[in-house]
CSV table of C-alpha atoms and ligand atoms in Angstrom, one decimal:
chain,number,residue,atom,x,y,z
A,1,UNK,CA,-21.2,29.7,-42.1
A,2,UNK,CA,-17.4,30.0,-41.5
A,3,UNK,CA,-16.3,33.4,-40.4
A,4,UNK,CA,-13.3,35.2,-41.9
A,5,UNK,CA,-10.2,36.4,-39.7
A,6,UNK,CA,-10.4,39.9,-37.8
A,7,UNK,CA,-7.9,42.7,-37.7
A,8,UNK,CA,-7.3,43.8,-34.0
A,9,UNK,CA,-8.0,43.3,-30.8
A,10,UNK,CA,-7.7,45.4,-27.7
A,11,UNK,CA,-6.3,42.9,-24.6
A,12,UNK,CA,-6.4,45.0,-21.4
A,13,UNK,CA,-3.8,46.6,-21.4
A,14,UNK,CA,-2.2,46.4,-24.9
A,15,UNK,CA,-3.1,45.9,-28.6
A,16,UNK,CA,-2.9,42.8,-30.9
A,17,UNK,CA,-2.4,42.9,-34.1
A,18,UNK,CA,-3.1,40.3,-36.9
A,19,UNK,CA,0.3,40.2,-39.2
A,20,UNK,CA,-1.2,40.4,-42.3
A,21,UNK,CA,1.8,40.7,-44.0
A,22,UNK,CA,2.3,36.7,-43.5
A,23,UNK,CA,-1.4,35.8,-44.8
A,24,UNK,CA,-2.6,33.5,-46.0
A,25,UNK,CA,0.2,31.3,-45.2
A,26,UNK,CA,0.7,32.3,-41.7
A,27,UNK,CA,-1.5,33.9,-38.9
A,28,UNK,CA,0.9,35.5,-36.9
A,29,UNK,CA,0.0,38.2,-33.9
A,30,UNK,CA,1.8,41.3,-32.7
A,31,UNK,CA,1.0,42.3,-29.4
A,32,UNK,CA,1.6,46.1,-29.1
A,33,UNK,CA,2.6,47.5,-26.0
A,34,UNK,CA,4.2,50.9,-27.2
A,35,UNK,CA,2.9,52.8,-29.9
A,36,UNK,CA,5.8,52.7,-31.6
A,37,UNK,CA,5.1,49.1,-32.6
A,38,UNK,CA,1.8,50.5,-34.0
A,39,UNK,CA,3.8,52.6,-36.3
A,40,UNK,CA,6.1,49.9,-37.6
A,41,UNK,CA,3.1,47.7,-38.2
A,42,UNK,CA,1.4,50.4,-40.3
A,43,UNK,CA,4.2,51.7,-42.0
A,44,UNK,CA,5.0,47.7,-43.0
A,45,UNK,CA,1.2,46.7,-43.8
A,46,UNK,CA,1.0,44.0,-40.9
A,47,UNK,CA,-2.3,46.2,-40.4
A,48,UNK,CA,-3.8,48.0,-43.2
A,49,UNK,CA,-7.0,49.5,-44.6
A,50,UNK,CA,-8.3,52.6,-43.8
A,51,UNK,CA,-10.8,52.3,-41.4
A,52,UNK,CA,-8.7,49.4,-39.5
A,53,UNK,CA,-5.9,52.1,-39.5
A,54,UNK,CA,-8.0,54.5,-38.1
A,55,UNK,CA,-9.1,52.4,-35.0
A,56,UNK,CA,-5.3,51.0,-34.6
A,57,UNK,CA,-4.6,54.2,-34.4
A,58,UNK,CA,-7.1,55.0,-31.5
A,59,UNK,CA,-5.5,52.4,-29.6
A,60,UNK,CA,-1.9,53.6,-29.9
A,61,UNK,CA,-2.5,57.0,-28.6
A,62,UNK,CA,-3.8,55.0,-25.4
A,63,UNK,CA,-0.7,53.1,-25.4
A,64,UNK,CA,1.4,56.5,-26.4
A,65,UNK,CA,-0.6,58.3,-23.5
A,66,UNK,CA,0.7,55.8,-20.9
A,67,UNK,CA,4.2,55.7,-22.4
A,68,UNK,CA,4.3,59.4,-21.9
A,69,UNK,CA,2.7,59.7,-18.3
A,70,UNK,CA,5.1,56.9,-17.3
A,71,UNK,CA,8.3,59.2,-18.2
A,72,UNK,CA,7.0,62.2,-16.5
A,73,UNK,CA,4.3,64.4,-16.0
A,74,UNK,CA,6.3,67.4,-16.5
A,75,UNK,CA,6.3,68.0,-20.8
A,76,UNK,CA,3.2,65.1,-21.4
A,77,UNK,CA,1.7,67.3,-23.5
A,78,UNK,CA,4.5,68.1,-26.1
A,79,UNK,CA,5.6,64.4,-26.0
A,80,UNK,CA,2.0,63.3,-26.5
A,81,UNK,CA,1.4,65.3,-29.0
A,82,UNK,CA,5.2,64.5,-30.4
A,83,UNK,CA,3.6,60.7,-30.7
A,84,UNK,CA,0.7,61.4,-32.1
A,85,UNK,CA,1.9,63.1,-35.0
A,86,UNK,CA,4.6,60.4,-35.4
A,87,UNK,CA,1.3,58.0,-35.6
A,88,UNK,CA,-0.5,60.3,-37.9
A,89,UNK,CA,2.7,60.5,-40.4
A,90,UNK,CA,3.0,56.6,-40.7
A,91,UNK,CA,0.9,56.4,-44.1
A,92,UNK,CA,-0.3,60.1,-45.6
A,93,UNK,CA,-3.0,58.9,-47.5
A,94,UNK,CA,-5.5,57.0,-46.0
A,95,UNK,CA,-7.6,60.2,-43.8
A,96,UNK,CA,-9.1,57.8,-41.2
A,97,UNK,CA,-5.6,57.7,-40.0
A,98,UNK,CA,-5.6,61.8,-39.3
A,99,UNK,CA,-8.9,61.7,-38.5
A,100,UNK,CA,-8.8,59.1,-35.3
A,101,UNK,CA,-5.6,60.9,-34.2
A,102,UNK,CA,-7.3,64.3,-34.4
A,103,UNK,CA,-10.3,62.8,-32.3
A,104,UNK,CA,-7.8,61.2,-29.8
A,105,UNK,CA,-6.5,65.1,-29.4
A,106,UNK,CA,-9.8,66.3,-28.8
A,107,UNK,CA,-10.7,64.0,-25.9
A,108,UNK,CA,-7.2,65.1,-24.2
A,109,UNK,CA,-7.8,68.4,-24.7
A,110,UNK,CA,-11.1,68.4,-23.0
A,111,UNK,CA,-10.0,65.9,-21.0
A,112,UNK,CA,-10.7,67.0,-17.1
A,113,UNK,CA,-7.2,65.9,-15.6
A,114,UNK,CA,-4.4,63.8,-16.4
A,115,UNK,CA,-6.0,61.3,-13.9
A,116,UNK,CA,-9.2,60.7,-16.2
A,117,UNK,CA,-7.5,61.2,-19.2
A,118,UNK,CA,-6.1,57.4,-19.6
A,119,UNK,CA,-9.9,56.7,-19.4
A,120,UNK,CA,-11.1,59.1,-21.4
A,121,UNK,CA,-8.7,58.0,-24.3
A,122,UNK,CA,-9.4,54.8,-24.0
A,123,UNK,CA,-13.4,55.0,-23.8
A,124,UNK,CA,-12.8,56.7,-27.4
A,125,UNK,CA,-10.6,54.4,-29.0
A,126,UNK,CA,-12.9,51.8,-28.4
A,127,UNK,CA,-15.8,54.3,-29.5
A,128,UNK,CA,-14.0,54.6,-32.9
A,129,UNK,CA,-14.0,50.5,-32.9
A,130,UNK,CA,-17.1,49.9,-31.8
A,131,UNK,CA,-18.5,52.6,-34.5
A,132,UNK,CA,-16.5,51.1,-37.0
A,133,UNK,CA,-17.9,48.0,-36.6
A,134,UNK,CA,-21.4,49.2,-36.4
A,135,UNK,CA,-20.8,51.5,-39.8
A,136,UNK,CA,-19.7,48.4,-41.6
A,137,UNK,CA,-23.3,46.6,-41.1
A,138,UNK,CA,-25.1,49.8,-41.9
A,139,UNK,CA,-22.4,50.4,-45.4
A,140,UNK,CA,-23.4,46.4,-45.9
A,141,UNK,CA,-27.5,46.2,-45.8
A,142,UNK,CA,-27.7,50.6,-47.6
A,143,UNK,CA,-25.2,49.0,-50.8
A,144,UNK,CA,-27.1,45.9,-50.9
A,145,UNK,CA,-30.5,47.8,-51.2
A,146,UNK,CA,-29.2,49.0,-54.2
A,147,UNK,CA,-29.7,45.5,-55.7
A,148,UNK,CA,-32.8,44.8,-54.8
A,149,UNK,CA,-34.6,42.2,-56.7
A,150,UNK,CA,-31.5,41.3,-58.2
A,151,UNK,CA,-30.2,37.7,-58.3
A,152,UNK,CA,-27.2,36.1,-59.4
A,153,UNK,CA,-24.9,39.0,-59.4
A,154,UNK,CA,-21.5,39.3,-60.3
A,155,UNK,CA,-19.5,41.6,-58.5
A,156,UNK,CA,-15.9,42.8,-59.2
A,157,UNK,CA,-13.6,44.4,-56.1
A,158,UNK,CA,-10.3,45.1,-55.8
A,159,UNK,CA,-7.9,45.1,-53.2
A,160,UNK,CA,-9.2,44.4,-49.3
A,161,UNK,CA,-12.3,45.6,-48.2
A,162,UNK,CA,-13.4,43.5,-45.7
A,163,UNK,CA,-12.8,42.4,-41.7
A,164,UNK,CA,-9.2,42.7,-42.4
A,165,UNK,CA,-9.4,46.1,-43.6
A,166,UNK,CA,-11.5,47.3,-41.0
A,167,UNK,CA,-13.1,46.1,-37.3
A,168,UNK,CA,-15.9,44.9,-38.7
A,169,UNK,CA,-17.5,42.7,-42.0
A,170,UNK,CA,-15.8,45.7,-44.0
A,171,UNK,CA,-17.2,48.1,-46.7
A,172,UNK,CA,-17.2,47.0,-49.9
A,173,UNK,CA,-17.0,43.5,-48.4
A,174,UNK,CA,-19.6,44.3,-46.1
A,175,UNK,CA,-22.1,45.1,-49.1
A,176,UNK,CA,-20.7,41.8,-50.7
A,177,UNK,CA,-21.3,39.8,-47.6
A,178,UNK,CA,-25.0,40.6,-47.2
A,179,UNK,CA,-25.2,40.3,-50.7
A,180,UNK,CA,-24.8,36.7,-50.4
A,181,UNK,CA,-26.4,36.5,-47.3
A,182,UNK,CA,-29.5,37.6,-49.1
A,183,UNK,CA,-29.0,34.6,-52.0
A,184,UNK,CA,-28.0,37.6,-54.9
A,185,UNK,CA,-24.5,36.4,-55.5
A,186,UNK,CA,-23.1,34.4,-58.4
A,187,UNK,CA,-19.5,35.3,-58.1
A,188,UNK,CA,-17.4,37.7,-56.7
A,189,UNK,CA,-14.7,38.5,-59.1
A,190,UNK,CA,-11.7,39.7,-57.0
A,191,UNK,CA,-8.5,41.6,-58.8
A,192,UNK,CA,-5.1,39.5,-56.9
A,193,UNK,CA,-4.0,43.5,-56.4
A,194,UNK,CA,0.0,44.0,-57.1
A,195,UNK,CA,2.7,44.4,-55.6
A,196,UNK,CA,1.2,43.6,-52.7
A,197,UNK,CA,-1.7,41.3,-53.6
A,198,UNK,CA,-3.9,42.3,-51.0
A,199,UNK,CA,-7.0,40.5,-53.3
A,200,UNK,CA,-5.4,37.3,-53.6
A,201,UNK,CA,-3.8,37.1,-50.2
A,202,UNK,CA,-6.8,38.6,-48.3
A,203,UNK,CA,-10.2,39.3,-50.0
A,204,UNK,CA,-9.8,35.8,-51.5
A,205,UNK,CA,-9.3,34.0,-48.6
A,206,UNK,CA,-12.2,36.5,-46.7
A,207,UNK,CA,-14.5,35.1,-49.7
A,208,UNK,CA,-13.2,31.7,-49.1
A,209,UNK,CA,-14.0,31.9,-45.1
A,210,UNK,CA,-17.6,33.1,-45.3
A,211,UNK,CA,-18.1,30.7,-48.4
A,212,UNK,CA,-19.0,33.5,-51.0
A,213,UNK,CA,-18.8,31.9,-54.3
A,214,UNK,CA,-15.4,34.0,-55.9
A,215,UNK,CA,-13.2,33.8,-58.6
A,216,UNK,CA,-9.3,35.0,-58.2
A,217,UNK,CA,-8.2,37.2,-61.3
A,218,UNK,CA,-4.6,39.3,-61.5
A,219,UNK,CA,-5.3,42.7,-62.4
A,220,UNK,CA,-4.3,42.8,-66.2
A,221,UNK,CA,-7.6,40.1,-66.4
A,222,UNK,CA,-10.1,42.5,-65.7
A,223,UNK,CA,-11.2,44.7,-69.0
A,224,UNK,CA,-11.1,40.9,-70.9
A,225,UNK,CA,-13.2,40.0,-68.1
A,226,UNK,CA,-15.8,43.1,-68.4
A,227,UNK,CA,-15.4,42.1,-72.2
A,228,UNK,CA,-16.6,38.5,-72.5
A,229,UNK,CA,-18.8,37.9,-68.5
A,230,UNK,CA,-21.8,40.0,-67.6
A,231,UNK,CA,-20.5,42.2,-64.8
A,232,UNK,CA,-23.2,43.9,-62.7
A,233,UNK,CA,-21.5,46.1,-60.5
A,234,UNK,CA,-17.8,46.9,-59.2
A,235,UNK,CA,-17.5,47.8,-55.6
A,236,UNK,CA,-14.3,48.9,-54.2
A,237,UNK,CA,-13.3,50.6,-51.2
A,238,UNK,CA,-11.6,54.2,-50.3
A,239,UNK,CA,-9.0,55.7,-48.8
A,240,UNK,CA,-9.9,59.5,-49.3
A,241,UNK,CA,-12.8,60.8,-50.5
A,242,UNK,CA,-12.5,64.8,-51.5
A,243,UNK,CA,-15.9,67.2,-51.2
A,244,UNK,CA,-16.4,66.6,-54.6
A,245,UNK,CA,-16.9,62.7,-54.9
A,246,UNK,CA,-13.5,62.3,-56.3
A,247,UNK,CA,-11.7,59.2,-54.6
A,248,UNK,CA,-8.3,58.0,-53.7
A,249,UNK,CA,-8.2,53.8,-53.6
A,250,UNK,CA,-6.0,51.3,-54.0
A,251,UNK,CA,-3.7,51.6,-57.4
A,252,UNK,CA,-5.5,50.1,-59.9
A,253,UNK,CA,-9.1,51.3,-58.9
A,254,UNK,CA,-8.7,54.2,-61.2
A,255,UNK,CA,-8.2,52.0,-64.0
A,256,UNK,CA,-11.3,49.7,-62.9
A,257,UNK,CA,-13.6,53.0,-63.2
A,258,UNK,CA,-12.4,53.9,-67.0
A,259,UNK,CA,-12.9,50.0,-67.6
A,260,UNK,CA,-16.7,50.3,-66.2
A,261,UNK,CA,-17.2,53.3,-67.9
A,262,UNK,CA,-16.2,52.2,-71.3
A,263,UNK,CA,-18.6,48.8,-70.8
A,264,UNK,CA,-21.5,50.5,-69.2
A,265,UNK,CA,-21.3,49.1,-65.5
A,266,UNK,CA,-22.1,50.4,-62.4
A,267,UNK,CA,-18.7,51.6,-60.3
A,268,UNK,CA,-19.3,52.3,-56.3
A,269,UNK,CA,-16.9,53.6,-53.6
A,270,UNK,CA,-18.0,51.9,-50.2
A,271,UNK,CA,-16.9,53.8,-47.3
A,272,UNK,CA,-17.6,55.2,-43.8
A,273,UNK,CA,-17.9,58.9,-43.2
A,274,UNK,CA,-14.8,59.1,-41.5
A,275,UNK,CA,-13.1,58.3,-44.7
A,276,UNK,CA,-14.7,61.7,-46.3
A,277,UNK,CA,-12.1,65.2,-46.3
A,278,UNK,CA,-14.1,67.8,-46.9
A,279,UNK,CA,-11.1,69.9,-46.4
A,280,UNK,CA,-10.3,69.2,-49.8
A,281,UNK,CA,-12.2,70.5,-52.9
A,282,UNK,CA,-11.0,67.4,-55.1
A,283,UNK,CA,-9.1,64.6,-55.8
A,284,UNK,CA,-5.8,66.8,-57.0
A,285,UNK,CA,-5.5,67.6,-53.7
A,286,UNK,CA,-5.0,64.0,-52.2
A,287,UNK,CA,-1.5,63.2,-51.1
A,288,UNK,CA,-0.1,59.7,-53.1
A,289,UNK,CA,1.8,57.6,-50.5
A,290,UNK,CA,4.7,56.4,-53.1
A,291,UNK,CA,6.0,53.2,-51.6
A,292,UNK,CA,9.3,51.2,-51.6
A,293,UNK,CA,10.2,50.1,-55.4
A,294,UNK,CA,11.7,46.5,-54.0
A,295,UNK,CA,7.9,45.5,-53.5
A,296,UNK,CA,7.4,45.7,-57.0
A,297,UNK,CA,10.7,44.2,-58.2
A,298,UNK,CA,10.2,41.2,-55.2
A,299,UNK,CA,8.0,39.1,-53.4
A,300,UNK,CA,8.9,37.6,-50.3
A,301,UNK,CA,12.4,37.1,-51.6
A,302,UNK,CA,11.4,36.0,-55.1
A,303,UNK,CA,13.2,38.9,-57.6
A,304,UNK,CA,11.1,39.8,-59.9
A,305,UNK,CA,12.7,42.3,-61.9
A,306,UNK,CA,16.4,43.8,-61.9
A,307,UNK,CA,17.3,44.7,-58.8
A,308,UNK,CA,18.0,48.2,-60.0
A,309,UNK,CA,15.6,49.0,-62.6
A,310,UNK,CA,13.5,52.5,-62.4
A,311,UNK,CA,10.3,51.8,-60.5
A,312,UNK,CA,7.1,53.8,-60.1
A,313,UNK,CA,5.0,52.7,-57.3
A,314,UNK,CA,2.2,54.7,-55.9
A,315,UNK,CA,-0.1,52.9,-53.7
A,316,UNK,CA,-3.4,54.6,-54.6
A,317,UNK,CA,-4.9,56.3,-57.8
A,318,UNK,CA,-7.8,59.0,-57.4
A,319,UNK,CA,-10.9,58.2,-59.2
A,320,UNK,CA,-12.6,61.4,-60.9
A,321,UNK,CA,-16.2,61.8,-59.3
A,322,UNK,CA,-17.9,61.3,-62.9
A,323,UNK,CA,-16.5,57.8,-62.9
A,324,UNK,CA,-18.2,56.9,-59.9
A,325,UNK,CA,-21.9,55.8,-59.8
A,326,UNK,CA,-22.5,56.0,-56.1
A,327,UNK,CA,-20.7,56.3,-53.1
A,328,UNK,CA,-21.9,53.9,-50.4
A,329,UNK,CA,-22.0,55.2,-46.7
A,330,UNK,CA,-23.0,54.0,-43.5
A,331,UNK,CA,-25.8,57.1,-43.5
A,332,UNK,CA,-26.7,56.3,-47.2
A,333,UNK,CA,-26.1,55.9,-50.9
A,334,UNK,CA,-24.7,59.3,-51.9
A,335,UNK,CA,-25.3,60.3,-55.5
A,336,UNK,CA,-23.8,63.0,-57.7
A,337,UNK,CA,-23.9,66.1,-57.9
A,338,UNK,CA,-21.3,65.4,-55.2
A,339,UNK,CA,-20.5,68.1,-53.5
A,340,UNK,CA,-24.3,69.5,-52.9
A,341,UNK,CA,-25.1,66.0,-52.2
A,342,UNK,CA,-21.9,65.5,-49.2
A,343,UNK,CA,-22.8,68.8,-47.5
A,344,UNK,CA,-26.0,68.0,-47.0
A,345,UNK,CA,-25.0,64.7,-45.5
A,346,UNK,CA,-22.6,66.7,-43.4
A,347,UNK,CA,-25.7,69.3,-42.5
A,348,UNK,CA,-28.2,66.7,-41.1
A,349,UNK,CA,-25.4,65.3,-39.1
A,350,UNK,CA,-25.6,68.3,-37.8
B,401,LIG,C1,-11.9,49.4,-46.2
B,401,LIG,S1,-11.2,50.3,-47.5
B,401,LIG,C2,-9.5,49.7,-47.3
B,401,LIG,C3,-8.6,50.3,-48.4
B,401,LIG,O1,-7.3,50.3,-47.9
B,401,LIG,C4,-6.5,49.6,-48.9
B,401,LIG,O2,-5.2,50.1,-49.0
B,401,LIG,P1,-4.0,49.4,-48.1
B,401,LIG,O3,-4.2,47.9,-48.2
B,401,LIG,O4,-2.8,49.9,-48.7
B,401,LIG,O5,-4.2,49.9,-46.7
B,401,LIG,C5,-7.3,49.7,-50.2
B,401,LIG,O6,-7.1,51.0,-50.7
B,401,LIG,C6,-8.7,49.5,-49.7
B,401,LIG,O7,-9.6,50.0,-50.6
C-alpha cells in the first residue's frame, strides 16, 4: 500500500518540518535550527494540527534550551522560560500546544543540572512523539471497534486528521485508516475545508496515498450530501476538548454536528488525551484563534473578494457536547454524560 507524507522529523541536532503550506503542489522542508523558526512555521500553518503542534513544540524547547545556554548561563531560566511562552502563544487554541510546553517546563524544573537538562528535554520531546504516535494506533483500532460488523461505510471528515496533523496515522484518520484496512470502507467523503482547504489539499491527498476509496466535496456540499447518500458516521478531529464533552474543531465542524443531528447520524470527536482541558468547565470557555481576513478574500494570490471587504474568520467552532455521539480516545470510546464519564478516565490514569 502507498504510505502518505509525515509531519516532522527530528535530525540530530535540529528539526524538519514538512511545508504544508505548499501541498499538494510542492513538498518543501524547513529545517529548524532556532525555535523561532518553529514559531513562524506554526503561526503560518507550514505545521499544523493539534497533536503535530504539540510534539513540534517539544522539539523547539530543545532547540530554545540550547539557544539560551549558548548565550549564557547567567539568566537561562527567564530567557527559557521567555521562549517558551513565545512558543506557547503562537496559536491559542489548539491545548496540545500548552500542554507539551507545560511538560517541557516540568522536566527543566526537575531537571538535576543544567548539564543533563539538554538530555532531559530532549528524552521528552521525543516521548511526546513517540506517544503520539503510539496514541494514534490505539485512537485508530478503539474508533474502528465501534463499527464492527459493519461493511461498506461511508464516512464524512473534515479538515486534516491524519499523519500530517499529527506524528503518526492521525485521529480521525487513524480510525479511517484501519477502517479500510479492515475492508469496511466505501468512501470517505472529505469537506475541501475553507479558507485554507486543509481537506482538499491534505486529507485528500492522505486518502489518495494510502489508496482509501474518497470523494472531494467543498463544504457548502455536505447537508445535500447527508440529504440524498447514506452517511454512516462523521469523524472529525479536535483541537480542545472542555470537561464537559464540548469541543473546539476546525470551523465548520460545528455546522457538520447540527447537520448529523438533523439526519440522524452518528458525529465523533477523535482525539488523544492530551487534547482534553479539564481546566475548563465548557466549551464557552475555549479561546477562538481569529485569523488573517486576506486568507479568506485570497488564495495563493488569486483575490477572491474585495480587497477590503469586512471579514469574519475564526478558525475553529465549539461543538456542544449533546451534538457529539462519542469521543474517541487513545484509552477508549468516551460516552456522555461527559463530564462523570472524563473524570473517571482521568481517575484510572491515576
Ligand atoms: C488531529 S486533529 C487536528 C486538528 O487541527 C486542525 O486545525 P489546523 O489545521 O488549523 O491546525 C483541525 O482543527 C483538525 O481537526
Amino acid at each position: 500500500m502507498k504510505q502518505g507524507l509525515w509531519s516532522l522529523k527530528w535530525d540530530k541536532d535540529h528539526l524538519i518540518l514538512l511545508d504544508q503550506t505548499k501541498l499538494p503542489d510542492e513538498i518543501v522542508y524547513i529545517d529548524c535550527y532556532s525555535y523561532k523558526d518553529v514559531v513562524s512555521a506554526i503561526k503560518t500553518l507550514a505545521v499544523r494540527g493539534a497533536p503535530a503542534i504539540g510534539v513540534a513544540a517539544g522539539y523547539a524547547s530543545v532547540l530554545a534550551f540550547r539557544e539560551c545556554r549558548a548565550y549564557s548561563d547567567t539568566g537561562l531560566t527567564e530567557r527559557f522560560y521567555a521562549a517558551l511562552d513565545e512558543l506557547e502563544a503562537a496559536r491559542p487554541t489548539a491545548v496540545n500546544l500548552s500542554w507539551a510546553i507545560s511538560e517541557m517546563k516540568e522536566v527543566y524544573s526537575h531537571s538535576e543540572s543544567l548539564e543533563t537538562a539538554g538530555a532531559e528535554l530532549l528524552n521528552k520531546a521525543k516521548d511526546i512523539e513517540y506517544s503520539d504516535r503510539d496514541m494514534c494506533r490505539r485512537i485508530g483500532s478503539h474508533g474502528a471497534d465501534l463499527f464492527k460488523g459493519k461493511t461498506a461505510l461511508n464516512i464524512l471528515t473534515h479538515c486534516n486528521t491524519g499523519a500530517l496533523a499529527t506524528a503518526g496515522d492521525g485521529t480521525a484518520f487513524s480510525v479511517i485508516k484501519e477502517l479500510n484496512e479492515r475492508g469496511q470502507i466505501s468512501c470517505v467523503y472529505a469537506d475541501e475545508t475553507r479558507p485554507l482547504l486543509q481537506g482538499s489539499r491534505l486529507t485528500a491527498t492522505e486518502l489518495m496515498a494510502n489508496e482509501i476509496p474518497c470523494c472531494l466535496i467543498t463544504d457548502n456540499m455536505a447537508a445535500m450530501l447527508m440529504n440524498t447518500r447514506h452517511i454512516d458516521a462523521i469523524i472529525v478531529g479536535a483541537d480542545r476538548i472542555a470537561l464537559n464533552g464540548d469541543g473546539a474543531n476546525k470551523i465548520g465542524t460545528y455546522g457538520l454536528a447540527v447537520l448529523a443531528s438533523y439526519h440522524h447520524i452518528p458525529f465523533y470527536l477523535a482525539a488523544p488525551f492530551s487534547t482534553f482541558d479539564t481546566s475548563i468547565k465548557s466549551g464557552g470557555e475555549i479561546v477562538i484563534e481569529e485569523r488573517n481576513p486576506d486568507e479568506v478574500r485570497t488564495y495563493k494570490g488569486i483575490q477572491l473578494a474585495p480587497k477590503d471587504v469586512p471579514v469574519f474568520n475564526p478558525a475553529f467552532d465549539v461543538t456542544p457536547n449533546h451534538l457529539i455521539t462519542g469521543i474517541i480516545t487513545e484509552k477508549g470510546v468516551i460516552v456522555p454524560p461527559y463530564t462523570d464519564n472524563i473524570k473517571r478516565f482521568y481517575k484510572e490514569e491515576g
